[in-house]
Amino acid sequence: MKKFFTLTLSALLVLSLLAGCGGSDTASAGDAADGGDAAAETTTLKVGASITPHAEILEQCKPILAEQGIELEIVEYTDYVQPNEALENGDLDANYFQHINYLNWFNGDYGTHLVSACSVHYEPFGIYPGKASSLEELKDGDEVIVPNDGSNETRALLLLQQEGIITLKDGITAASNATVRDIDSYNVDITIREMDAAQLTSSLQDVALSVINGNYALQAGLNAGTDALAVEDSQGDAAQEYANVLAVKEGSEDNAAIQALVEALHSDTVREYIESTYSGAVVPLF
């Protein structure tokens, strides 16, 4: 009986020691960002992004967040739908690939509940040469391709109007969801074909011109500052209307880890990286 009591007491002491040494390897977002007793622990922040420039910019945030006990996991996407669906479903903590007008359009069309945690940068939209090497070479019968999603098609059509190629119906603004049906007149008798934004660069050699989103242009080795035949007027409303944002699920804006990422994205390190890397194709908004 005495031997049994001794063994039982020993077992209890071992369990007590194990409980005292235990603890999770992952802290809450608040603990990690505050750097309190959980300073040696980490929390993982999972963020979806376009390959360029968004994932590249996020890479610059990794060491800044690591100092606060936050591990940034970047998930790369090649389209504009999956990262928003993943964020809505809780598979991501945030995403960084879209401008605010696209986010608003997506919420309306897909019934999602996503909001901007902050604006980060602006990518000028450009018209790029295909078979035509200049806007002046554009002639009747030529084909021009534009992105087919609501906000970006509007943006492309506004740029074509800016350059005098088409005239849109009255009342079309950056907040509209315009399509080719909203063209009032063609100043050159061209065909405008709507296409998935990710396919625009690969089809460029088959058409006269293409109006291409900034991230897909960069991914294909094109730069709005050096390769585009025309870009949006940066002195107009475009920089604010098309600000690229860090998006989160509604209600997560004040999460400590998200706010730490906002601060990292608005750091001098990120500003200097953007300005030295993209030759005007990406413009910081902070």
CSV table of C-alpha atoms in Angstrom, one decimal, residues 48-217:
chain,number,residue,atom,x,y,z
A,48,GLY,CA,-3.3,36.4,-50.1
A,49,ALA,CA,-1.7,38.5,-52.8
A,50,SER,CA,-1.1,38.9,-56.5
A,51,ILE,CA,2.4,37.7,-57.5
A,52,THR,CA,3.6,41.2,-58.4
A,53,PRO,CA,3.9,43.8,-57.0
A,54,HIS,CA,1.8,42.8,-54.0
A,55,ALA,CA,3.6,39.7,-52.8
A,56,GLU,CA,6.9,41.4,-53.4
A,57,ILE,CA,5.8,44.4,-51.3
A,58,LEU,CA,4.6,42.1,-48.5
A,59,GLU,CA,8.0,40.3,-48.4
A,60,GLN,CA,9.4,43.6,-47.2
A,61,CYS,CA,7.1,43.5,-44.3
A,62,LYS,CA,8.2,40.1,-43.0
A,63,PRO,CA,11.2,41.2,-40.9
A,64,ILE,CA,9.3,44.2,-39.5
A,65,LEU,CA,6.5,41.9,-38.3
A,66,ALA,CA,8.9,39.2,-37.1
A,67,GLU,CA,10.3,41.7,-34.6
A,68,GLN,CA,6.7,41.8,-33.1
A,69,GLY,CA,6.3,38.0,-33.0
A,70,ILE,CA,4.2,37.9,-36.1
A,71,GLU,CA,4.9,35.4,-38.9
A,72,LEU,CA,3.6,36.6,-42.2
A,73,GLU,CA,2.6,33.8,-44.6
A,74,ILE,CA,2.0,35.0,-48.2
A,75,VAL,CA,-0.3,33.0,-50.4
A,76,GLU,CA,0.0,33.9,-54.1
A,77,TYR,CA,-2.9,34.1,-56.5
A,78,THR,CA,-3.1,34.6,-60.2
A,79,ASP,CA,-6.8,35.7,-60.5
A,80,TYR,CA,-9.0,38.3,-58.8
A,81,VAL,CA,-11.8,36.0,-57.5
A,82,GLN,CA,-10.2,33.3,-55.4
A,83,PRO,CA,-8.4,35.6,-52.9
A,84,ASN,CA,-11.6,37.3,-52.0
A,85,GLU,CA,-13.5,34.1,-51.7
A,86,ALA,CA,-10.8,32.7,-49.5
A,87,LEU,CA,-10.9,35.8,-47.3
A,88,GLU,CA,-14.7,35.6,-47.0
A,89,ASN,CA,-14.5,31.9,-46.1
A,90,GLY,CA,-11.9,32.5,-43.4
A,91,ASP,CA,-9.0,30.7,-45.2
A,92,LEU,CA,-7.1,34.0,-45.2
A,93,ASP,CA,-6.7,36.8,-42.6
A,94,ALA,CA,-6.3,39.5,-45.2
A,95,ASN,CA,-5.6,40.0,-48.9
A,96,TYR,CA,-3.7,42.6,-50.9
A,97,PHE,CA,-4.2,42.7,-54.6
A,98,GLN,CA,-7.2,44.9,-55.5
A,99,HIS,CA,-8.2,48.5,-55.7
A,100,ILE,CA,-11.1,49.9,-53.6
A,101,ASN,CA,-13.6,50.1,-56.5
A,102,TYR,CA,-13.1,46.5,-57.4
A,103,LEU,CA,-13.6,45.5,-53.7
A,104,ASN,CA,-16.9,47.4,-53.6
A,105,TRP,CA,-18.0,45.9,-56.9
A,106,PHE,CA,-17.1,42.4,-55.7
A,107,ASN,CA,-19.0,42.8,-52.5
A,108,GLY,CA,-22.1,43.8,-54.5
A,109,ASP,CA,-21.9,41.0,-57.0
A,110,TYR,CA,-20.7,38.2,-54.8
A,111,GLY,CA,-22.4,39.1,-51.5
A,112,THR,CA,-19.1,39.2,-49.6
A,113,HIS,CA,-18.4,41.3,-46.5
A,114,LEU,CA,-14.9,42.6,-47.1
A,115,VAL,CA,-13.6,46.1,-46.1
A,116,SER,CA,-10.4,48.1,-46.5
A,117,ALA,CA,-8.0,48.2,-43.6
A,118,CYS,CA,-5.9,50.8,-45.4
A,119,SER,CA,-4.8,52.1,-48.8
A,120,VAL,CA,-1.3,51.3,-49.8
A,121,HIS,CA,-0.5,52.2,-53.4
A,122,TYR,CA,-1.8,53.1,-56.9
A,123,GLU,CA,-0.9,51.3,-60.1
A,124,PRO,CA,-1.5,53.5,-63.2
A,125,PHE,CA,-3.6,51.7,-65.9
A,126,GLY,CA,-1.9,51.6,-69.3
A,127,ILE,CA,-2.7,51.1,-73.0
A,128,TYR,CA,0.0,48.8,-74.4
A,129,PRO,CA,1.0,48.2,-78.0
A,130,GLY,CA,0.2,45.0,-79.8
A,131,LYS,CA,0.1,45.0,-83.6
A,132,ALA,CA,-0.2,48.8,-83.5
A,133,SER,CA,2.9,50.5,-82.2
A,134,SER,CA,1.2,53.8,-81.4
A,135,LEU,CA,-2.3,55.2,-80.8
A,136,GLU,CA,-2.1,57.0,-84.1
A,137,GLU,CA,-1.7,53.7,-85.9
A,138,LEU,CA,-5.1,52.4,-84.6
A,139,LYS,CA,-7.4,52.1,-87.6
A,140,ASP,CA,-10.9,51.0,-88.5
A,141,GLY,CA,-11.4,47.3,-88.1
A,142,ASP,CA,-8.7,46.9,-85.4
A,143,GLU,CA,-9.4,45.0,-82.2
A,144,VAL,CA,-8.7,46.3,-78.7
A,145,ILE,CA,-9.0,44.1,-75.6
A,146,VAL,CA,-10.0,45.2,-72.1
A,147,PRO,CA,-10.6,43.5,-68.7
A,148,ASN,CA,-14.1,42.1,-68.3
A,149,ASP,CA,-14.8,42.7,-64.6
A,150,GLY,CA,-17.0,45.6,-63.7
A,151,SER,CA,-14.7,48.1,-62.1
A,152,ASN,CA,-11.6,47.4,-64.3
A,153,GLU,CA,-13.6,47.5,-67.5
A,154,THR,CA,-14.9,50.9,-66.5
A,155,ARG,CA,-11.4,52.0,-65.8
A,156,ALA,CA,-10.2,50.7,-69.2
A,157,LEU,CA,-13.0,52.5,-71.1
A,158,LEU,CA,-12.4,55.7,-69.2
A,159,LEU,CA,-8.7,55.5,-70.4
A,160,LEU,CA,-9.8,54.9,-74.0
A,161,GLN,CA,-12.0,57.9,-73.7
A,162,GLN,CA,-9.2,60.0,-72.2
A,163,GLU,CA,-7.2,59.2,-75.3
A,164,GLY,CA,-10.0,60.2,-77.7
A,165,ILE,CA,-10.6,56.7,-79.0
A,166,ILE,CA,-14.2,56.4,-77.8
A,167,THR,CA,-16.8,58.6,-76.1
A,168,LEU,CA,-18.9,57.1,-73.2
A,169,LYS,CA,-22.4,58.0,-72.3
A,170,ASP,CA,-23.0,60.8,-69.9
A,171,GLY,CA,-22.7,60.0,-66.3
A,172,ILE,CA,-20.0,57.2,-66.5
A,173,THR,CA,-17.5,57.6,-63.7
A,174,ALA,CA,-14.9,55.5,-61.9
A,175,ALA,CA,-17.7,54.3,-59.6
A,176,SER,CA,-19.8,52.9,-62.5
A,177,ASN,CA,-19.8,49.3,-63.7
A,178,ALA,CA,-19.6,50.2,-67.4
A,179,THR,CA,-19.3,47.8,-70.3
A,180,VAL,CA,-19.0,48.3,-74.1
A,181,ARG,CA,-22.8,48.9,-74.1
A,182,ASP,CA,-22.1,52.2,-72.4
A,183,ILE,CA,-20.0,53.5,-75.3
A,184,ASP,CA,-21.8,56.4,-77.0
A,185,SER,CA,-19.6,56.6,-80.0
A,186,TYR,CA,-16.4,55.3,-81.6
A,187,ASN,CA,-14.0,57.9,-82.9
A,188,VAL,CA,-12.1,55.0,-84.6
A,189,ASP,CA,-14.3,52.1,-85.8
A,190,ILE,CA,-12.7,49.4,-83.7
A,191,THR,CA,-13.9,46.3,-82.0
A,192,ILE,CA,-13.5,46.2,-78.2
A,193,ARG,CA,-13.4,42.7,-76.8
A,194,GLU,CA,-13.8,41.9,-73.1
A,195,MET,CA,-11.4,39.3,-71.6
A,196,ASP,CA,-10.4,38.0,-68.2
A,197,ALA,CA,-7.7,40.4,-66.9
A,198,ALA,CA,-5.2,37.6,-66.4
A,199,GLN,CA,-5.3,36.7,-70.1
A,200,LEU,CA,-4.7,40.2,-71.5
A,201,THR,CA,-0.9,40.1,-71.7
A,202,SER,CA,-0.8,36.7,-73.4
A,203,SER,CA,-3.2,37.9,-76.1
A,204,LEU,CA,-1.4,41.2,-76.7
A,205,GLN,CA,0.3,40.0,-79.9
A,206,ASP,CA,-3.0,39.1,-81.5
A,207,VAL,CA,-4.7,42.5,-81.2
A,208,ALA,CA,-3.9,46.1,-82.0
A,209,LEU,CA,-3.9,47.4,-78.4
A,210,SER,CA,-4.6,46.1,-74.9
A,211,VAL,CA,-5.6,48.0,-71.8
A,212,ILE,CA,-3.9,46.1,-69.0
A,213,ASN,CA,-4.1,46.1,-65.2
A,214,GLY,CA,-0.9,47.2,-63.5
A,215,ASN,CA,-0.1,44.0,-61.7
A,216,TYR,CA,-0.5,41.8,-64.7
A,217,ALA,CA,1.5,44.2,-66.8
